[in-house]
Short mmCIF file of C-alpha atoms in Angstrom, two decimals:
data_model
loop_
_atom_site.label_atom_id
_atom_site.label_comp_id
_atom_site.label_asym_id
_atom_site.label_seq_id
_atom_site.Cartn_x
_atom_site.Cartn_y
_atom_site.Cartn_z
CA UNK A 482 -39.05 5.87 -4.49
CA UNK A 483 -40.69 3.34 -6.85
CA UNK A 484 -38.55 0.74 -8.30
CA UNK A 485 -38.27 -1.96 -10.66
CA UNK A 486 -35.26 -4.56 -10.70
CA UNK A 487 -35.04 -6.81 -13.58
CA UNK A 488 -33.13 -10.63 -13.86
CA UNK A 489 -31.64 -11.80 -15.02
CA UNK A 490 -29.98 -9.07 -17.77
CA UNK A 491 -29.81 -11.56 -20.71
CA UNK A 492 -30.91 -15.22 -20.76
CA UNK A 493 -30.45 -17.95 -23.45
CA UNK A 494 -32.32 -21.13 -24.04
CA UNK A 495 -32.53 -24.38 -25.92
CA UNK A 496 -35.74 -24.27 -27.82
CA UNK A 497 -38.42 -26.48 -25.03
CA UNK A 498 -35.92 -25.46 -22.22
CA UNK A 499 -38.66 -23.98 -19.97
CA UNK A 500 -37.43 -20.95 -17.51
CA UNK A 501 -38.52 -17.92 -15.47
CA UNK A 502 -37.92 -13.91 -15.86
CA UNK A 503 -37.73 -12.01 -12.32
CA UNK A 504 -39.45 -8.60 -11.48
CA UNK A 505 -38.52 -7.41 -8.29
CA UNK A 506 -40.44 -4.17 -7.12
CA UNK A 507 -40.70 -1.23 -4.57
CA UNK A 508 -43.94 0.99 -4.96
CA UNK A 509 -46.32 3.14 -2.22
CA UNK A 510 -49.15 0.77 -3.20
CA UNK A 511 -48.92 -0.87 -6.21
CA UNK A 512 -51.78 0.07 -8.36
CA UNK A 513 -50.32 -2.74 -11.45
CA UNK A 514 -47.71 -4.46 -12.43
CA UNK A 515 -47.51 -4.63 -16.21
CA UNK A 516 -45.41 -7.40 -18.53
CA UNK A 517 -44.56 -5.81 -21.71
CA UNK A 518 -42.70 -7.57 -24.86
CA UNK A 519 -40.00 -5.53 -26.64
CA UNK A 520 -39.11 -6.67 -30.53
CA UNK A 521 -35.77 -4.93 -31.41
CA UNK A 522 -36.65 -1.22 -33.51
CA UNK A 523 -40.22 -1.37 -32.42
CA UNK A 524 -42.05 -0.21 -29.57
CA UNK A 525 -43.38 -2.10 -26.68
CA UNK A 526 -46.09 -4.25 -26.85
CA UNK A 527 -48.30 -5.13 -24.26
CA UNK A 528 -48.77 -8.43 -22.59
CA UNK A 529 -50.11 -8.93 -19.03
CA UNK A 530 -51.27 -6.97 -16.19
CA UNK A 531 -51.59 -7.94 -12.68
CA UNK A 532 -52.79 -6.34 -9.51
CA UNK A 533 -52.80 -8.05 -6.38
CA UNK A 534 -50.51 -10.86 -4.87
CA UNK A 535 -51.41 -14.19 -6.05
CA UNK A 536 -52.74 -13.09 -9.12
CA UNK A 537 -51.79 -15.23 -12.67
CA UNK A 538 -52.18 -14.93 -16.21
CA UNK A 539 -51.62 -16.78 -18.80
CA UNK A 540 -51.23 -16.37 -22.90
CA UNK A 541 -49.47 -19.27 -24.78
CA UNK A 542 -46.56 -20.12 -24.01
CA UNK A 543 -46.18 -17.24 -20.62
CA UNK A 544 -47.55 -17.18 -17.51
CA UNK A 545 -46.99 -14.34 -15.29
CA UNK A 546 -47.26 -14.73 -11.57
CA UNK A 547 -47.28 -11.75 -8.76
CA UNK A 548 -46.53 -11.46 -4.75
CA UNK A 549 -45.90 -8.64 -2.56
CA UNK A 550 -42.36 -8.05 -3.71
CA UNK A 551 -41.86 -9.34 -7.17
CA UNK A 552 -43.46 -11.10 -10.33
CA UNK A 553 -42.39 -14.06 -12.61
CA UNK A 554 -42.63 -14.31 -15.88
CA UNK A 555 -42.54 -18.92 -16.62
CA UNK A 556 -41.99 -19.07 -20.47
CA UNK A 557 -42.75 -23.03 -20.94
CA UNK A 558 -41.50 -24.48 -24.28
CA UNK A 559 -40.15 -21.45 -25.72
CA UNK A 560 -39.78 -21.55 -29.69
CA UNK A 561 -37.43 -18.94 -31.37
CA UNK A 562 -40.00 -16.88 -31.97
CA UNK A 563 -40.24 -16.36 -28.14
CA UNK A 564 -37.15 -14.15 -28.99
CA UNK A 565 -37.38 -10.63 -27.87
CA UNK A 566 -36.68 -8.49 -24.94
CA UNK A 567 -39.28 -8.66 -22.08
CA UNK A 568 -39.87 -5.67 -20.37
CA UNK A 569 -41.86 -5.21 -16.41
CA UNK A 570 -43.24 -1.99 -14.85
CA UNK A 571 -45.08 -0.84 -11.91
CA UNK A 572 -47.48 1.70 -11.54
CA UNK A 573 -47.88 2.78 -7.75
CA UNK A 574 -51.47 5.03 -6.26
CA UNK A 575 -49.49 7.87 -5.38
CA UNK A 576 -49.28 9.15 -9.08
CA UNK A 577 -49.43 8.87 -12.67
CA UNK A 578 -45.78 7.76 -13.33
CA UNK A 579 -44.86 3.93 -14.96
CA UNK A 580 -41.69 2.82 -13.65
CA UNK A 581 -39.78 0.41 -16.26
CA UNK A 582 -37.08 -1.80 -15.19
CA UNK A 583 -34.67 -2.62 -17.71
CA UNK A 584 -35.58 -5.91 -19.27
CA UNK A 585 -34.84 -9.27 -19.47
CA UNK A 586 -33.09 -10.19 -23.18
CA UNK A 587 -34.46 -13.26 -24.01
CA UNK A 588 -33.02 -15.69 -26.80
CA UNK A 589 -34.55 -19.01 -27.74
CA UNK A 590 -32.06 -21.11 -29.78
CA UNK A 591 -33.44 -23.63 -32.36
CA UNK B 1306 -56.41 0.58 -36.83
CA UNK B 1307 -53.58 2.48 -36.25
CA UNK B 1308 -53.23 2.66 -33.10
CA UNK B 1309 -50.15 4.90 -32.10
CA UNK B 1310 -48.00 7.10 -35.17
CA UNK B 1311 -45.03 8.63 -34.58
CA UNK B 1312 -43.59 10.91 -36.83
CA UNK B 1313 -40.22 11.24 -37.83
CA UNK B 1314 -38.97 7.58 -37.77
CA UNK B 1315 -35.62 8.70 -37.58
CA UNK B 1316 -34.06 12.23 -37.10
CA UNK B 1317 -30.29 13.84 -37.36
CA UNK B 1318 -30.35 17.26 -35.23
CA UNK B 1319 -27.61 19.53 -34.81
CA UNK B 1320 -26.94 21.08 -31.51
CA UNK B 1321 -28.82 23.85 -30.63
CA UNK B 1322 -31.85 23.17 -32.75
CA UNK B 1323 -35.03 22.79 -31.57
CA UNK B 1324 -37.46 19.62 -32.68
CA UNK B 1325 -41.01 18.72 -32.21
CA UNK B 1326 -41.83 14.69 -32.43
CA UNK B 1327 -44.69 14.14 -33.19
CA UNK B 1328 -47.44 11.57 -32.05
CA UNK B 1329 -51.12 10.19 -32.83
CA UNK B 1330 -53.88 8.06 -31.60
CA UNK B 1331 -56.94 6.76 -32.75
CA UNK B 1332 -58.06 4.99 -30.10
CA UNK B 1333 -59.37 8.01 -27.93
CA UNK B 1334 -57.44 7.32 -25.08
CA UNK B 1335 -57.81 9.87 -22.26
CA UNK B 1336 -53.88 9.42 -21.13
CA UNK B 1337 -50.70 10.10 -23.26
CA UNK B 1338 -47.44 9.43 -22.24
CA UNK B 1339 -43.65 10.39 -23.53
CA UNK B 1340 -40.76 8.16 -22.47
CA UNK B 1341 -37.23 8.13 -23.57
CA UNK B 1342 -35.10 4.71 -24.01
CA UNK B 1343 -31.76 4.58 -23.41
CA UNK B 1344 -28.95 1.50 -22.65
CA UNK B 1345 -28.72 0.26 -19.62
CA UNK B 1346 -31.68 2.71 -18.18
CA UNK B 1347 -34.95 1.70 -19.80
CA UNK B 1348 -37.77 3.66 -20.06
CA UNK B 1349 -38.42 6.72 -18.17
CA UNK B 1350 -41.04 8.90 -18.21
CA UNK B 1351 -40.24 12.34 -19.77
CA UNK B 1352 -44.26 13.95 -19.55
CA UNK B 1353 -47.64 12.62 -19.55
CA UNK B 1354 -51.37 13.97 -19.95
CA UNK B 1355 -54.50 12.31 -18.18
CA UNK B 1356 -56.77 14.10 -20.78
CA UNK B 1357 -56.83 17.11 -23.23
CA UNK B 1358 -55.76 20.58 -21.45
CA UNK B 1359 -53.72 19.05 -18.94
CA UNK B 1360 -50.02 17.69 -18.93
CA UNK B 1361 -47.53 16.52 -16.03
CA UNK B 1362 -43.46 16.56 -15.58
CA UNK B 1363 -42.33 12.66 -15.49
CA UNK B 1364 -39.20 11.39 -14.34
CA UNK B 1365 -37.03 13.55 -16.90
CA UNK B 1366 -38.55 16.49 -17.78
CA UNK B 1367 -35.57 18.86 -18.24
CA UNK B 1368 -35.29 20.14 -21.57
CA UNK B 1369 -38.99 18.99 -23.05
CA UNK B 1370 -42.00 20.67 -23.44
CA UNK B 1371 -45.56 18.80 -24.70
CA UNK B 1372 -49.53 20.26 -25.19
CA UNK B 1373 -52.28 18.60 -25.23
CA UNK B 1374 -54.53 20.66 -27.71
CA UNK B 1375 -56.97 17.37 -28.46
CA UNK B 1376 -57.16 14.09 -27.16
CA UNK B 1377 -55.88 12.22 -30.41
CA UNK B 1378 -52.15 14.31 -30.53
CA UNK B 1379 -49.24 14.58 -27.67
CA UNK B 1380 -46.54 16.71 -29.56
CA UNK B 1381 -43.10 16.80 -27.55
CA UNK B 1382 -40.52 19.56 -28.57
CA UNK B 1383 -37.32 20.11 -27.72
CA UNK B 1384 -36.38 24.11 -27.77
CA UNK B 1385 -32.55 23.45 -27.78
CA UNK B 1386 -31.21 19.94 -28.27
CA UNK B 1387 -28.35 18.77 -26.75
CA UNK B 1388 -26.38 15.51 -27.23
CA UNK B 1389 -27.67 14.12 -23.98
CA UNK B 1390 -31.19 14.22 -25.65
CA UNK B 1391 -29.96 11.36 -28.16
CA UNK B 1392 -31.88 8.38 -27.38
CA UNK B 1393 -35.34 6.57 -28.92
CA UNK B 1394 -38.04 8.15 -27.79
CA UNK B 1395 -41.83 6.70 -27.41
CA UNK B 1396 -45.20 7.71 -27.12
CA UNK B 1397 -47.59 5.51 -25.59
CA UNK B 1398 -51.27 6.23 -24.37
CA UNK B 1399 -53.95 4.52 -22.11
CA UNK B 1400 -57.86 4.19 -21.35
CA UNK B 1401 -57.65 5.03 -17.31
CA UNK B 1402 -60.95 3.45 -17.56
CA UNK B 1403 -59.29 0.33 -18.72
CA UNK B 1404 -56.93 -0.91 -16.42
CA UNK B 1405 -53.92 1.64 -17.45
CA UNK B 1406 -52.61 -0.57 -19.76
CA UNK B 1407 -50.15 1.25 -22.17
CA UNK B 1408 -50.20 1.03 -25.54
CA UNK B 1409 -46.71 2.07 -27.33
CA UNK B 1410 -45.94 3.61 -30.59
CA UNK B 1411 -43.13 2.56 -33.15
CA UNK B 1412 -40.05 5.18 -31.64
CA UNK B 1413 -38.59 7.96 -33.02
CA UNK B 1414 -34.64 7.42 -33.62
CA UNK B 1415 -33.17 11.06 -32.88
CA UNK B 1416 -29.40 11.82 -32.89
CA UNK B 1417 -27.94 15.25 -31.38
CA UNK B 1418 -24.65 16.26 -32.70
#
């Protein structure tokens, strides 16, 4: 069964104290690997997708990485504003379904 | 541009009751998607539609029903709520053409009593 394994659960940082958010995965084939930010009372919002091992992106201040097994999200620098919770899912060739992990609660203190 | 609406924001439902959330797009995706968050569990996939006429059970399908009349609106009803059916539940919807990348609505906050 497709998985998605999140850490870790809750993570705080000095504002500039750079770090890294794990995605560990199981799929049948992974078809994507999305990076989604998560404001608290609103919906997700999207940020990266990857597809093969090896593959990075980049947008400000993240840059999310990929292998066989899992995917890193590097926040470098982060400002309070970086504040939210970061959510990863995988989305395997054997069907339509997203699998979510449970997200990474990030908080950036000034 | 709107993107995704979700209609109510919030909701109190008694027991028993049945409920129809309510969702829209204007971006003319082909694929809709209902998911349920709860603590501790994330997201999971309650039923999805790859275009209009068609619709598929997700992870948690048990107790949901959804149409797909037109490509723009994903209704998702529930005939008989329960108190296990409390959670925040979110539409989201995709261009398969595009990647898959999901686009989310705001939530709808429903309680069961």
């Amino acid at each position: 069964e497709d998985q998605v394994t999140q850490s870790p659960e809750a993570l705080r940082l000095q504002e500039g104290e750079s770090s890294s958010l794990n995605c560990s995965y199981t799929v049948s084939g992974l078809r994507g690997l999305f990076w989604y930010r998560q404001d608290p009372g609103k919906g997700p919002e999207f940020l990266f997708t990857l597809y093969s091992a090896g593959e990075e992106k980049e947008k400000e201040r993240l840059k999310a990485t990929l292998t066989k097994k899992e995917s890193f999200l590097h926040i470098t620098a982060p400002k309070p504003e970086d504040s939210a919770t970061y959510l990863c899912a995988v989305q395997g060739w054997s069907g339509n379904q997203f699998y979510f992990g449970t997200g990474t609660s990030l908080t950036v203190i000034p | 541009t709107a993107g995704i609406t979700q209609a109510p924001t919030s909701q109190i439902l008694a027991a028993g009751r049945s409920m129809t959330l309510r969702c829209t797009q204007d971006m003319r995706h082909n694929a809709m998607y209902w998911y349920r968050q709860d603590l501790g569990l994330g997201l999971r996939l309650i039923h999805y539609s790859n275009t209009a006429g068609t619709t598929g059970k997700g992870e948690v399908p048990d107790g949901y029903s959804v149409s797909r009349a037109n490509t723009d609106d994903f209704p998702l009803t529930l005939a008989s709520a329960v108190p296990s059916q409390t959670s925040v539940y979110f539409c989201a919807s995709s261009d398969q053409s595009s990647y898959n990348e999901q686009f989310f609505g705001p939530g709808t906050r429903l309680t069961v009593l």
